[in-house]
Amino acid sequence: MRQKNEKLKVYEFLYNRLPFSDDETEEYEAMQRMDLLEEHFDLYLRQINTGNMELFWHCEITVGTDHELINVLIATEYCYYLFILHNYAGEHFINPFNILIDSNYEAVYDLNRTAKVYEKFKETLVDEGHFQRPIIIKHVVMNETFKLAKRPSDQFLSLKNLPYYLKAIEHSAVIRKKQPRPELKS
């Protein structure tokens, strides 16, 4: 189902063969962490029937001057689901400026980027015809200790509610075949 990122494969091949710069080492380690998160997410995907879905891994897009990684894109006949995976631990909250803050009051992630990602995908995921499938973006925190304090957010999925959400996608992805009309007898 899931295949390892091609760039990560190259890094793994070259890691002990060539000297890496600090930036390359940092990128390599970040890619390893993302690969583990995707592997963990894939375990949840294996629990549902993905036969009526198209799955895409490692969609990297440029938002302004920054790169954003969409770890998993699930396309069904009715909707696009984009999942951004994180490994945040402990208690966090969302401040009035829509920034995810950790328990040390340090900014962790700018949730305003989600709207920019949405607009970028809306431009590129244009369906044929007049119907544009909805695009739903979820941040999935793959750490059991993560907790949102103060106010919950529908932008986040935890490991607790991820299986239910994926099951709902599975049910909505079922293609309903039209029953032929019975012929009228004269």
GROMACS .gro file of C-alpha atoms in nm:
model
  186
    1MET     CA    1   0.000   0.000   0.000
    2ARG     CA    2   0.241   0.272   0.118
    3GLN     CA    3   0.579   0.320  -0.041
    4LYS     CA    4   0.874   0.492   0.116
    5ASN     CA    5   0.952   0.844  -0.003
    6GLU     CA    6   1.205   0.833  -0.290
    7LYS     CA    7   1.418   1.111  -0.142
    8LEU     CA    8   1.437   0.923   0.188
    9LYS     CA    9   1.553   0.611   0.004
   10VAL     CA   10   1.837   0.811  -0.153
   11TYR     CA   11   1.934   0.959   0.184
   12GLU     CA   12   1.936   0.615   0.345
   13PHE     CA   13   2.157   0.480   0.068
   14LEU     CA   14   2.405   0.768   0.093
   15TYR     CA   15   2.402   0.822   0.471
   16ASN     CA   16   2.715   0.628   0.571
   17ARG     CA   17   2.876   0.659   0.229
   18LEU     CA   18   2.907   1.039   0.199
   19PRO     CA   19   2.954   1.317   0.453
   20PHE     CA   20   2.628   1.502   0.513
   21SER     CA   21   2.606   1.872   0.590
   22ASP     CA   22   2.416   1.979   0.901
   23ASP     CA   23   2.117   2.078   0.686
   24GLU     CA   24   2.116   1.743   0.505
   25THR     CA   25   2.142   1.554   0.834
   26GLU     CA   26   1.853   1.757   0.977
   27GLU     CA   27   1.639   1.694   0.667
   28TYR     CA   28   1.724   1.323   0.672
   29GLU     CA   29   1.624   1.291   1.039
   30ALA     CA   30   1.301   1.484   0.977
   31MET     CA   31   1.218   1.255   0.685
   32GLN     CA   32   1.281   0.949   0.903
   33ARG     CA   33   1.040   1.086   1.166
   34MET     CA   34   0.777   1.152   0.898
   35ASP     CA   35   0.824   0.801   0.760
   36LEU     CA   36   0.753   0.655   1.105
   37LEU     CA   37   0.439   0.867   1.137
   38GLU     CA   38   0.319   0.757   0.794
   39GLU     CA   39   0.392   0.395   0.880
   40HIS     CA   40   0.185   0.433   1.198
   41PHE     CA   41  -0.100   0.598   1.005
   42ASP     CA   42  -0.085   0.317   0.748
   43LEU     CA   43  -0.165   0.068   1.025
   44TYR     CA   44  -0.496   0.246   1.076
   45LEU     CA   45  -0.565   0.255   0.701
   46ARG     CA   46  -0.517  -0.121   0.680
   47GLN     CA   47  -0.815  -0.165   0.911
   48ILE     CA   48  -1.056  -0.029   0.651
   49ASN     CA   49  -1.143  -0.124   0.295
   50THR     CA   50  -0.967   0.123   0.066
   51GLY     CA   51  -1.093  -0.037  -0.254
   52ASN     CA   52  -1.315   0.262  -0.340
   53MET     CA   53  -1.048   0.518  -0.256
   54GLU     CA   54  -0.738   0.651  -0.422
   55LEU     CA   55  -0.445   0.697  -0.183
   56PHE     CA   56  -0.153   0.931  -0.243
   57TRP     CA   57   0.143   0.961  -0.006
   58HIS     CA   58   0.395   1.246   0.040
   59CYS     CA   59   0.226   1.530  -0.148
   60GLU     CA   60   0.459   1.826  -0.100
   61ILE     CA   61   0.331   2.167  -0.202
   62THR     CA   62   0.467   2.519  -0.180
   63VAL     CA   63   0.256   2.764   0.017
   64GLY     CA   64   0.403   3.110  -0.028
   65THR     CA   65   0.772   3.053   0.037
   66ASP     CA   66   0.725   2.754   0.269
   67HIS     CA   67   0.686   2.388   0.189
   68GLU     CA   68   0.397   2.195   0.337
   69LEU     CA   69   0.385   1.818   0.342
   70ILE     CA   70   0.051   1.647   0.303
   71ASN     CA   71   0.133   1.300   0.426
   72VAL     CA   72  -0.180   1.130   0.295
   73LEU     CA   73  -0.438   1.233   0.038
   74ILE     CA   74  -0.746   1.014   0.014
   75ALA     CA   75  -0.971   1.075  -0.284
   76THR     CA   76  -1.318   0.924  -0.284
   77GLU     CA   77  -1.592   0.975  -0.537
   78TYR     CA   78  -1.745   1.237  -0.309
   79CYS     CA   79  -1.458   1.410  -0.128
   80TYR     CA   80  -1.085   1.478  -0.096
   81TYR     CA   81  -0.934   1.416   0.248
   82LEU     CA   82  -0.591   1.559   0.325
   83PHE     CA   83  -0.405   1.444   0.634
   84ILE     CA   84  -0.109   1.628   0.784
   85LEU     CA   85   0.062   1.408   1.044
   86HIS     CA   86   0.223   1.541   1.362
   87ASN     CA   87   0.387   1.391   1.669
   88TYR     CA   88   0.306   1.655   1.931
   89ALA     CA   89   0.320   1.538   2.291
   90GLY     CA   90   0.153   1.681   2.598
   91GLU     CA   91  -0.097   1.957   2.644
   92HIS     CA   92  -0.138   2.224   2.376
   93PHE     CA   93  -0.382   2.504   2.309
   94ILE     CA   94  -0.479   2.726   2.019
   95ASN     CA   95  -0.429   3.096   2.081
   96PRO     CA   96  -0.660   3.370   1.942
   97PHE     CA   97  -0.430   3.406   1.638
   98ASN     CA   98  -0.490   3.041   1.543
   99ILE     CA   99  -0.140   2.928   1.643
  100LEU     CA  100  -0.091   2.594   1.818
  101ILE     CA  101   0.099   2.659   2.143
  102ASP     CA  102   0.266   2.398   2.365
  103SER     CA  103   0.269   2.389   2.747
  104ASN     CA  104   0.586   2.604   2.750
  105TYR     CA  105   0.394   2.877   2.563
  106GLU     CA  106   0.603   2.830   2.250
  107ALA     CA  107   0.449   2.841   1.904
  108VAL     CA  108   0.441   2.494   1.751
  109TYR     CA  109   0.238   2.526   1.430
  110ASP     CA  110   0.058   2.804   1.247
  111LEU     CA  111  -0.292   2.672   1.176
  112ASN     CA  112  -0.353   2.963   0.938
  113ARG     CA  113  -0.146   2.764   0.690
  114THR     CA  114  -0.434   2.517   0.669
  115ALA     CA  115  -0.645   2.776   0.485
  116LYS     CA  116  -0.357   2.842   0.246
  117VAL     CA  117  -0.315   2.468   0.183
  118TYR     CA  118  -0.690   2.445   0.120
  119GLU     CA  119  -0.677   2.725  -0.137
  120LYS     CA  120  -0.373   2.571  -0.309
  121PHE     CA  121  -0.548   2.234  -0.340
  122LYS     CA  122  -0.873   2.397  -0.448
  123GLU     CA  123  -0.683   2.551  -0.741
  124THR     CA  124  -0.522   2.222  -0.844
  125LEU     CA  125  -0.792   1.965  -0.764
  126VAL     CA  126  -1.046   2.082  -1.016
  127ASP     CA  127  -1.288   1.806  -1.104
  128GLU     CA  128  -1.427   1.764  -1.453
  129GLY     CA  129  -1.774   1.898  -1.502
  130HIS     CA  130  -1.958   2.126  -1.264
  131PHE     CA  131  -1.917   1.938  -0.936
  132GLN     CA  132  -1.614   2.019  -0.722
  133ARG     CA  133  -1.561   1.761  -0.451
  134PRO     CA  134  -1.520   1.908  -0.103
  135ILE     CA  135  -1.167   1.924   0.036
  136ILE     CA  136  -1.129   1.836   0.404
  137ILE     CA  137  -0.797   1.890   0.581
  138LYS     CA  138  -0.722   1.722   0.913
  139HIS     CA  139  -0.416   1.743   1.136
  140VAL     CA  140  -0.362   1.398   1.283
  141VAL     CA  141  -0.156   1.382   1.600
  142MET     CA  142   0.003   1.038   1.618
  143ASN     CA  143   0.094   1.064   1.987
  144GLU     CA  144  -0.140   0.938   2.258
  145THR     CA  145  -0.026   1.201   2.509
  146PHE     CA  146  -0.143   1.494   2.294
  147LYS     CA  147  -0.430   1.692   2.441
  148LEU     CA  148  -0.592   2.017   2.334
  149ALA     CA  149  -0.665   2.234   2.636
  150LYS     CA  150  -0.930   2.503   2.665
  151ARG     CA  151  -1.119   2.468   2.337
  152PRO     CA  152  -1.129   2.164   2.111
  153SER     CA  153  -1.073   2.201   1.739
  154ASP     CA  154  -1.234   2.011   1.456
  155GLN     CA  155  -0.909   2.053   1.261
  156PHE     CA  156  -0.741   1.787   1.477
  157LEU     CA  157  -0.783   1.412   1.495
  158SER     CA  158  -0.629   1.212   1.776
  159LEU     CA  159  -0.543   0.845   1.779
  160LYS     CA  160  -0.860   0.796   1.982
  161ASN     CA  161  -1.098   0.920   1.712
  162LEU     CA  162  -0.890   0.839   1.400
  163PRO     CA  163  -1.032   0.485   1.351
  164TYR     CA  164  -1.390   0.618   1.363
  165TYR     CA  165  -1.309   0.895   1.117
  166LEU     CA  166  -1.145   0.653   0.872
  167LYS     CA  167  -1.440   0.416   0.908
  168ALA     CA  168  -1.674   0.703   0.819
  169ILE     CA  169  -1.464   0.775   0.509
  170GLU     CA  170  -1.484   0.407   0.417
  171HIS     CA  171  -1.864   0.413   0.442
  172SER     CA  172  -1.894   0.733   0.239
  173ALA     CA  173  -1.662   0.592  -0.029
  174VAL     CA  174  -1.895   0.306  -0.114
  175ILE     CA  175  -2.007   0.349  -0.469
  176ARG     CA  176  -2.380   0.315  -0.487
  177LYS     CA  177  -2.473   0.142  -0.807
  178LYS     CA  178  -2.793   0.257  -0.962
  179GLN     CA  179  -3.056  -0.008  -0.976
  180PRO     CA  180  -3.202  -0.045  -1.324
  181ARG     CA  181  -3.561   0.063  -1.348
  182PRO     CA  182  -3.806  -0.218  -1.393
  183GLU     CA  183  -3.963  -0.214  -1.733
  184LEU     CA  184  -4.325  -0.119  -1.748
  185LYS     CA  185  -4.556  -0.390  -1.867
  186SER     CA  186  -4.830  -0.285  -2.101
   0.00000   0.00000   0.00000
